[in-house]
Tab-separated table of C-alpha atoms in Angstrom:
chain	number	residue	atom	x	y	z
A	338	PRO	CA	226.280	275.130	237.820
A	339	THR	CA	222.753	275.225	240.118
A	340	ALA	CA	221.306	271.460	241.378
A	341	ILE	CA	219.367	271.465	238.528
A	342	ASP	CA	221.824	271.864	235.966
A	343	ILE	CA	224.170	269.180	236.996
A	344	SER	CA	220.945	266.952	237.321
A	345	LEU	CA	220.232	267.732	234.019
A	346	LYS	CA	223.280	266.643	232.842
A	347	MET	CA	223.047	263.915	234.871
A	348	SER	CA	219.963	262.646	233.565
A	349	SER	CA	221.606	263.253	230.726
A	350	LEU	CA	224.888	261.145	231.055
A	351	LEU	CA	222.463	258.110	232.327
A	352	VAL	CA	221.203	257.835	229.702
A	353	ALA	CA	223.709	258.150	226.715
A	354	ALA	CA	224.774	254.507	229.547
A	355	GLY	CA	222.062	253.231	228.874
A	356	ALA	CA	220.653	253.894	232.089
A	357	GLY	CA	216.786	255.032	231.335
A	358	ARG	CA	215.114	254.495	234.464
A	359	GLU	CA	217.489	256.257	236.360
A	360	ALA	CA	217.404	259.335	234.010
A	361	GLU	CA	213.759	259.228	233.975
A	362	ARG	CA	213.136	259.110	237.960
A	363	ILE	CA	215.758	262.756	237.824
A	364	ALA	CA	214.256	264.447	234.642
A	365	GLU	CA	210.475	263.897	236.347
A	366	ARG	CA	211.788	265.197	239.731
A	367	VAL	CA	213.438	268.521	237.149
A	368	VAL	CA	210.131	268.679	235.021
A	369	ALA	CA	208.232	268.609	238.633
A	370	PHE	CA	210.483	271.485	239.950
A	371	THR	CA	210.544	273.847	237.262
A	372	ARG	CA	207.271	273.806	235.835
A	373	LYS	CA	206.846	275.695	239.165
A	374	VAL	CA	209.355	278.598	238.047
A	375	PRO	CA	208.076	280.405	235.031
A	376	THR	CA	211.304	281.659	234.768
A	377	ALA	CA	213.034	278.302	233.912
A	378	VAL	CA	211.315	277.915	230.704
A	379	GLY	CA	214.133	277.041	229.328
A	380	VAL	CA	215.443	274.816	231.650
A	381	LEU	CA	211.981	273.319	232.320
A	382	PHE	CA	212.287	272.062	227.583
A	383	GLN	CA	215.941	270.658	227.785
A	384	ALA	CA	214.257	268.562	231.369
A	385	GLN	CA	211.163	268.081	228.954
A	386	MET	CA	213.869	266.257	226.350
A	387	VAL	CA	215.254	264.290	228.691
A	388	LEU	CA	212.842	262.744	229.772
A	389	ALA	CA	211.907	261.796	226.013
A	390	ASP	CA	215.577	260.364	225.576
A	391	ALA	CA	215.037	258.472	228.896
A	392	ARG	CA	211.445	256.957	227.745
A	393	LEU	CA	212.323	256.009	224.300
A	394	LEU	CA	215.004	254.095	225.899
A	395	THR	CA	212.867	252.813	228.546
A	396	ASP	CA	209.660	251.822	226.760
A	397	GLY	CA	210.340	252.817	223.688
A	398	PRO	CA	208.751	254.949	220.983
A	399	GLU	CA	204.918	255.373	221.772
A	400	ALA	CA	206.031	256.231	224.850
A	401	ALA	CA	208.338	258.644	224.268
A	402	LEU	CA	206.038	261.349	221.682
A	403	PRO	CA	203.862	262.211	224.352
A	404	GLU	CA	206.906	263.844	226.549
A	405	GLN	CA	208.597	265.002	222.634
A	406	LEU	CA	205.665	267.150	222.085
A	407	LYS	CA	205.356	268.668	225.681
A	408	ALA	CA	208.388	270.086	224.960
A	409	ILE	CA	207.792	271.962	221.594
A	410	SER	CA	203.994	273.025	224.339
A	411	ILE	CA	206.386	274.693	226.282
A	412	LEU	CA	208.720	276.160	223.864
A	413	SER	CA	206.228	277.688	221.084
A	414	THR	CA	205.111	280.282	223.416
A	415	GLN	CA	208.908	281.515	222.857
A	416	GLY	CA	209.245	282.306	220.281
A	417	PRO	CA	211.452	280.690	217.345
A	418	SER	CA	213.609	279.154	218.748
A	419	PRO	CA	216.665	276.261	217.066
A	420	MET	CA	215.959	273.897	220.168
A	421	LEU	CA	212.405	274.247	218.169
A	422	GLY	CA	213.856	272.820	215.124
A	423	LEU	CA	215.576	270.492	216.830
A	424	ALA	CA	212.619	268.814	218.778
A	425	TRP	CA	210.438	268.844	216.105
A	426	ARG	CA	213.469	266.652	214.393
A	427	GLY	CA	213.174	264.128	217.144
A	428	VAL	CA	209.236	263.841	216.358
A	429	GLY	CA	209.930	263.730	212.795
A	430	MET	CA	212.548	260.816	213.887
A	431	THR	CA	209.922	258.843	216.341
A	432	LEU	CA	206.554	259.358	213.819
A	433	ARG	CA	208.830	257.553	211.976
A	434	GLN	CA	210.514	253.988	214.472
A	435	LEU	CA	206.090	254.090	214.567
A	436	GLU	CA	205.719	253.977	210.424
A	437	ARG	CA	203.380	256.415	211.038
A	438	ASN	CA	205.592	258.400	208.012
A	439	GLU	CA	203.180	260.909	206.770
A	440	GLU	CA	203.199	262.459	210.293
A	441	SER	CA	206.535	262.359	210.584
A	442	ALA	CA	206.724	264.130	207.328
A	443	GLU	CA	204.793	267.128	208.594
A	444	ALA	CA	206.964	266.923	211.767
A	445	PHE	CA	209.494	267.222	209.366
A	446	ARG	CA	208.299	269.910	207.769
A	447	LYS	CA	207.763	272.225	210.972
A	448	GLY	CA	210.910	271.098	211.849
A	449	ALA	CA	212.433	273.019	208.845
A	450	ALA	CA	209.779	276.061	208.846
A	451	ALA	CA	211.579	276.544	212.222
A	452	TYR	CA	215.635	277.002	211.044
A	453	ALA	CA	213.687	278.747	208.149
A	454	ALA	CA	212.626	281.025	210.348
A	455	LEU	CA	216.433	281.764	211.675
A	456	GLY	CA	218.398	281.538	208.511
A	457	MET	CA	219.709	278.785	209.163
A	458	THR	CA	219.394	277.558	206.313
A	459	GLY	CA	221.663	274.246	206.476
A	460	TYR	CA	219.160	273.038	208.940
A	461	GLU	CA	216.398	274.111	206.893
A	462	HIS	CA	217.315	272.116	204.346
A	463	ALA	CA	218.344	268.935	206.353
A	464	LEU	CA	215.079	268.780	207.677
A	465	ARG	CA	213.186	268.804	204.088
A	466	LEU	CA	215.087	265.776	203.075
A	467	ASP	CA	214.743	264.666	206.829
A	468	GLY	CA	210.633	264.747	205.361
A	469	ALA	CA	211.355	264.003	201.839
A	470	GLU	CA	213.000	260.613	202.852
A	471	SER	CA	209.142	259.957	205.292
A	472	LEU	CA	207.322	261.088	202.631
A	473	PHE	CA	208.941	257.958	200.047
A	474	HIS	CA	208.340	255.629	203.459
A	475	ALA	CA	204.842	256.680	203.371
A	476	GLU	CA	204.738	255.827	199.657
A	477	LYS	CA	204.116	259.479	198.484
A	478	LEU	CA	207.079	258.636	195.620
A	479	ASP	CA	206.564	261.765	193.951
A	480	GLU	CA	206.140	264.555	196.296
A	481	ALA	CA	209.337	263.400	197.950
A	482	ARG	CA	211.116	263.182	194.432
A	483	GLU	CA	209.750	267.110	194.060
A	484	LEU	CA	210.625	268.072	197.019
A	485	ILE	CA	213.822	266.516	196.611
A	486	GLU	CA	214.327	268.766	193.554
A	487	GLU	CA	213.017	271.548	195.479
A	488	VAL	CA	215.749	271.868	198.350
A	489	ARG	CA	218.927	270.842	195.505
A	490	GLY	CA	217.722	273.410	193.369
A	491	LEU	CA	218.272	275.799	196.301
A	492	LEU	CA	221.516	273.908	196.783
A	493	ALA	CA	222.970	274.638	193.523
A	494	GLU	CA	223.714	278.732	194.866
A	495	VAL	CA	225.630	277.308	198.173
A	496	ASP	CA	229.229	276.188	197.804
A	497	GLU	CA	230.578	272.578	197.484
A	498	ALA	CA	231.630	271.825	201.020
A	499	ALA	CA	228.148	273.338	202.242
A	500	ARG	CA	226.641	271.943	200.089
A	501	ALA	CA	227.552	268.065	199.377
A	502	PRO	CA	225.919	267.318	203.260
A	503	HIS	CA	222.200	267.802	201.960
A	504	GLU	CA	223.825	266.359	198.394
A	505	MET	CA	224.546	262.965	199.254
A	506	GLN	CA	221.556	262.867	202.061
A	507	ALA	CA	219.054	263.613	198.269
A	508	ASN	CA	221.885	261.283	196.401
A	509	ARG	CA	221.088	257.952	199.458
A	510	ILE	CA	216.566	258.615	199.185
A	511	LEU	CA	216.395	258.631	195.266
A	512	ALA	CA	219.012	254.990	195.424
A	513	TYR	CA	215.887	254.036	198.418
A	514	MET	CA	213.729	254.928	195.530
A	515	ALA	CA	215.412	253.778	192.776
A	516	ALA	CA	216.503	250.280	194.004
A	517	GLU	CA	212.414	250.320	195.564
A	518	ALA	CA	211.904	250.606	192.361
A	519	GLY	CA	213.504	247.427	190.677
A	520	ASP	CA	216.021	249.923	188.686
A	521	LEU	CA	218.919	248.704	190.503
A	522	ASP	CA	221.836	250.526	187.912
A	523	THR	CA	220.110	253.628	189.116
A	524	ALA	CA	220.205	252.907	192.370
A	525	ALA	CA	224.561	252.125	192.474
A	526	GLU	CA	225.211	255.561	190.548
A	527	HIS	CA	223.522	257.615	192.951
A	528	TRP	CA	225.397	255.474	195.031
A	529	LEU	CA	228.340	256.459	193.693
A	530	GLU	CA	227.680	260.087	193.409
A	531	VAL	CA	227.161	260.054	197.637
A	532	ALA	CA	230.895	258.328	197.654
A	533	ASP	CA	232.031	261.253	195.176
A	534	LEU	CA	230.901	263.883	197.242
A	535	ALA	CA	231.785	262.307	200.842
A	536	PRO	CA	234.991	263.177	200.901
A	537	THR	CA	233.934	266.736	200.221
A	538	ALA	CA	232.223	266.732	203.933
A	539	GLY	CA	234.324	264.914	205.376
A	540	LEU	CA	234.382	261.176	204.882
A	541	SER	CA	234.682	257.760	204.182
A	542	ASP	CA	233.310	256.561	200.554
A	543	LEU	CA	233.560	253.244	201.582
A	544	GLU	CA	229.972	251.755	202.766
A	545	ALA	CA	228.598	254.271	199.244
A	546	ARG	CA	231.380	251.879	197.063
A	547	LEU	CA	230.515	248.503	198.764
A	548	THR	CA	226.516	249.311	198.828
A	549	ALA	CA	227.133	250.502	194.853
A	550	ALA	CA	229.367	246.701	193.768
A	551	GLN	CA	226.023	245.021	195.425
A	552	LEU	CA	223.555	247.178	193.438
A	553	TYR	CA	226.360	245.971	190.888
A	554	ALA	CA	226.304	242.483	191.148
A	555	LEU	CA	222.364	242.102	192.314
A	556	ASP	CA	221.460	244.336	188.289
A	557	GLY	CA	224.229	242.032	186.313
A	558	ASP	CA	227.059	243.963	185.884
A	559	HIS	CA	229.642	242.084	187.296
A	560	ALA	CA	232.565	244.250	185.624
A	561	GLU	CA	230.800	247.150	187.265
A	562	SER	CA	230.531	245.388	191.027
A	563	ASP	CA	233.794	244.023	190.500
A	564	ALA	CA	235.502	247.124	189.802
A	565	GLN	CA	234.049	249.129	192.663
A	566	PHE	CA	235.253	246.335	195.215
A	567	LEU	CA	237.949	247.014	193.970
A	568	ARG	CA	237.744	250.625	194.861
A	569	ALA	CA	235.927	250.105	198.588
A	570	GLU	CA	239.146	247.720	199.040
A	571	LEU	CA	241.508	251.423	198.542
A	572	SER	CA	239.278	253.386	200.517
A	573	ALA	CA	239.701	250.487	203.677
A	574	ALA	CA	243.416	250.726	203.373
A	575	GLU	CA	242.304	254.419	204.514
A	576	ALA	CA	240.510	253.750	207.316
A	577	PRO	CA	240.735	253.543	211.016
A	578	ASP	CA	241.728	250.162	211.500
A	579	PRO	CA	242.528	249.112	207.746
A	580	ALA	CA	242.834	245.159	208.517
A	581	GLY	CA	238.918	245.591	210.712
A	582	ALA	CA	237.923	247.453	207.246
A	583	THR	CA	239.489	245.685	204.152
A	584	ALA	CA	238.153	242.296	206.317
A	585	GLU	CA	234.082	243.267	205.462
A	586	VAL	CA	234.409	244.668	201.632
A	587	MET	CA	236.163	241.409	201.282
A	588	ARG	CA	233.811	239.744	203.059
A	589	VAL	CA	231.035	241.349	201.565
A	590	ARG	CA	232.814	240.484	197.976
A	591	ALA	CA	233.358	237.213	198.953
A	592	GLN	CA	228.939	236.573	199.314
A	593	VAL	CA	228.594	238.412	196.089
A	594	LEU	CA	230.758	235.826	194.688
A	595	ARG	CA	228.980	232.650	196.582
A	596	GLU	CA	225.361	234.322	194.814
A	597	SER	CA	226.639	234.827	191.185
A	598	GLY	CA	228.524	230.754	191.574
A	599	ARG	CA	231.922	232.189	191.508
A	600	SER	CA	232.743	229.563	194.009
A	601	GLU	CA	236.837	229.252	193.643
A	602	GLU	CA	236.471	233.562	193.468
A	603	ALA	CA	234.762	234.073	196.472
A	604	ALA	CA	236.957	231.268	198.406
A	605	GLU	CA	239.695	233.422	197.517
A	606	HIS	CA	238.706	236.706	199.424
A	607	ALA	CA	237.501	234.905	202.278
A	608	ARG	CA	240.586	233.541	203.058
A	609	LEU	CA	241.890	236.735	202.614
A	610	ALA	CA	239.454	238.368	203.876
A	611	ALA	CA	239.957	236.122	207.060
A	612	ASN	CA	244.176	236.786	206.719
A	613	HIS	CA	243.141	240.423	207.544
A	614	ALA	CA	240.375	240.148	210.073
A	615	ARG	CA	242.605	238.106	212.713
A	616	THR	CA	245.218	240.994	212.275
A	617	SER	CA	242.700	243.343	212.777
A	618	GLY	CA	241.832	241.197	215.999
A	619	ASP	CA	238.773	239.590	215.246
A	620	LEU	CA	239.425	236.672	215.390
A	621	ALA	CA	235.523	235.022	215.823
A	622	GLN	CA	235.128	236.747	212.276
A	623	ALA	CA	238.055	234.691	211.245
A	624	VAL	CA	236.267	231.807	211.947
A	625	TYR	CA	233.010	232.742	210.379
A	626	LEU	CA	235.410	233.901	207.184
A	627	LEU	CA	236.575	230.447	206.891
A	628	VAL	CA	234.169	228.273	207.314
A	629	VAL	CA	232.953	230.366	204.330
A	630	ALA	CA	235.294	229.635	202.252
A	631	GLY	CA	236.138	225.819	203.231
A	632	ASP	CA	231.952	226.115	202.026
A	633	SER	CA	233.440	227.845	198.955
A	634	LEU	CA	235.845	225.403	198.061
A	635	HIS	CA	233.255	222.374	198.869
A	636	GLN	CA	231.203	224.441	196.112
A	637	ALA	CA	233.849	224.366	193.603
A	638	GLY	CA	234.554	220.545	194.417
A	639	ASN	CA	237.470	221.414	195.550
A	640	ALA	CA	237.530	218.418	198.568
A	641	LEU	CA	240.891	218.485	198.980
A	642	ALA	CA	241.178	222.145	199.690
A	643	SER	CA	237.679	222.490	202.201
A	644	VAL	CA	238.741	220.270	204.238
A	645	GLN	CA	242.124	221.795	205.138
A	646	VAL	CA	239.995	225.190	204.741
A	647	PHE	CA	237.719	223.631	207.204
A	648	GLU	CA	240.658	222.254	210.144
A	649	GLU	CA	242.111	225.487	210.244
A	650	ALA	CA	239.163	227.346	211.365
A	651	VAL	CA	239.051	224.766	213.684
A	652	GLU	CA	242.106	224.915	215.491
A	653	THR	CA	242.186	228.591	214.888
A	654	ALA	CA	238.440	228.604	217.124
A	655	ARG	CA	239.646	226.135	219.320
A	656	GLU	CA	243.616	228.226	219.997
A	657	ALA	CA	240.766	230.826	220.990
A	658	LYS	CA	238.809	228.983	222.872
A	659	MET	CA	235.831	230.087	221.732
A	660	THR	CA	234.228	226.583	222.937
A	661	GLU	CA	230.227	227.215	221.392
A	662	LEU	CA	232.398	229.241	218.234
A	663	GLU	CA	234.369	226.245	217.811
A	664	ALA	CA	231.454	223.942	218.193
A	665	THR	CA	229.352	225.166	215.623
A	666	VAL	CA	232.719	225.083	213.174
A	667	HIS	CA	232.407	220.880	214.057
A	668	VAL	CA	229.048	221.018	212.794
A	669	SER	CA	229.508	222.738	209.711
A	670	PHE	CA	232.457	220.741	208.856
A	671	ALA	CA	230.187	217.964	209.565
A	672	ALA	CA	227.762	218.456	206.760
A	673	VAL	CA	230.113	219.624	204.312
A	674	LEU	CA	231.766	215.649	204.862
A	675	LYS	CA	229.056	214.533	204.679
A	676	ALA	CA	228.328	215.872	201.659
A	677	MET	CA	231.605	214.870	199.948
A	678	GLY	CA	230.175	210.941	200.835
A	679	ARG	CA	232.643	210.464	203.986
A	680	GLY	CA	230.395	210.021	206.032
A	681	PRO	CA	232.806	208.960	209.526
A	682	GLU	CA	234.910	211.815	209.506
A	683	ALA	CA	231.723	213.628	210.072
A	684	GLU	CA	230.051	211.083	212.254
A	685	VAL	CA	234.195	212.356	214.277
A	686	HIS	CA	232.799	216.174	214.010
A	687	GLU	CA	229.458	215.096	215.086
A	688	ALA	CA	230.855	214.082	218.198
A	689	GLN	CA	232.863	216.391	218.686
A	690	ALA	CA	230.423	219.172	218.632
A	691	ARG	CA	228.907	217.858	221.158
A	692	SER	CA	231.036	217.127	223.011
A	693	LEU	CA	231.458	220.736	223.397
A	694	GLY	CA	227.578	222.074	223.943
A	695	ARG	CA	226.054	222.076	220.408
């Protein structure tokens, strides 16, 4: 590799490490040097893209956008290239961050066209769907839906494995659109489509099922919500960190149950979630979940069990030497004790919180 290659690699690694300013300085030098070499168009493009990434990291999307457009202008004179599609995708994402959504949709369209010119239909479909999402954010709902259906029509002739990621993307966008319109049941159904497609794409269905479960609960369909939470628990058991994933599923379920007025069930799930979080090694999460359980038991009118769980939360935080978290638990415990009419005990916990810095 040449010195330029090494410099570019170093700059990319610095961006990945979060050292944007250092990456920016190296990329600027490479850009300045390669601009003087007419045959170094490819290297100049790469350097310009790295510079854009560095500017995005250090100064945000407003600073990155001009550098991304410069990269496109460098490459656009060289004929069809997959890198041109990639660059337009970057511009589309940056414009979306800036909430310039119609312009974002146009950038994705240009990226899709770059891939189409090379017959790279998979990438083309992905960028057209990205464009549909930007149209949704621009409140161009009819155009977004029309574009999605057009892409899905083209996908009908593609084999299932290749089709799945695009169908997942399409269903996510349709779910957002349905939720925005207040049609939570339809939104949940689209998330279940995502969940069903996920294994074909080699992905977990956990997040999609968890989202569907929450939407069904918001829509008042608690039976279907409970069913999807159970499916999510099964998926969590197959995750790389099954205890941590199960803790997250049960945390969300406890939250939904609390919001539905099912406080005793919420407490039960929060306790179970705390146990899984502890198994996963996330003691801070375990303490938080014990507080949720204690508060839920108080809401359910079970004062004795509530106090016992809060005491467990205090002890867990203390044993873990999480001073700030322990202080927060004392504050929460004091609030519940006051609500129970146990003022003197509440004052003890308030004093303990103050002694710990709260």
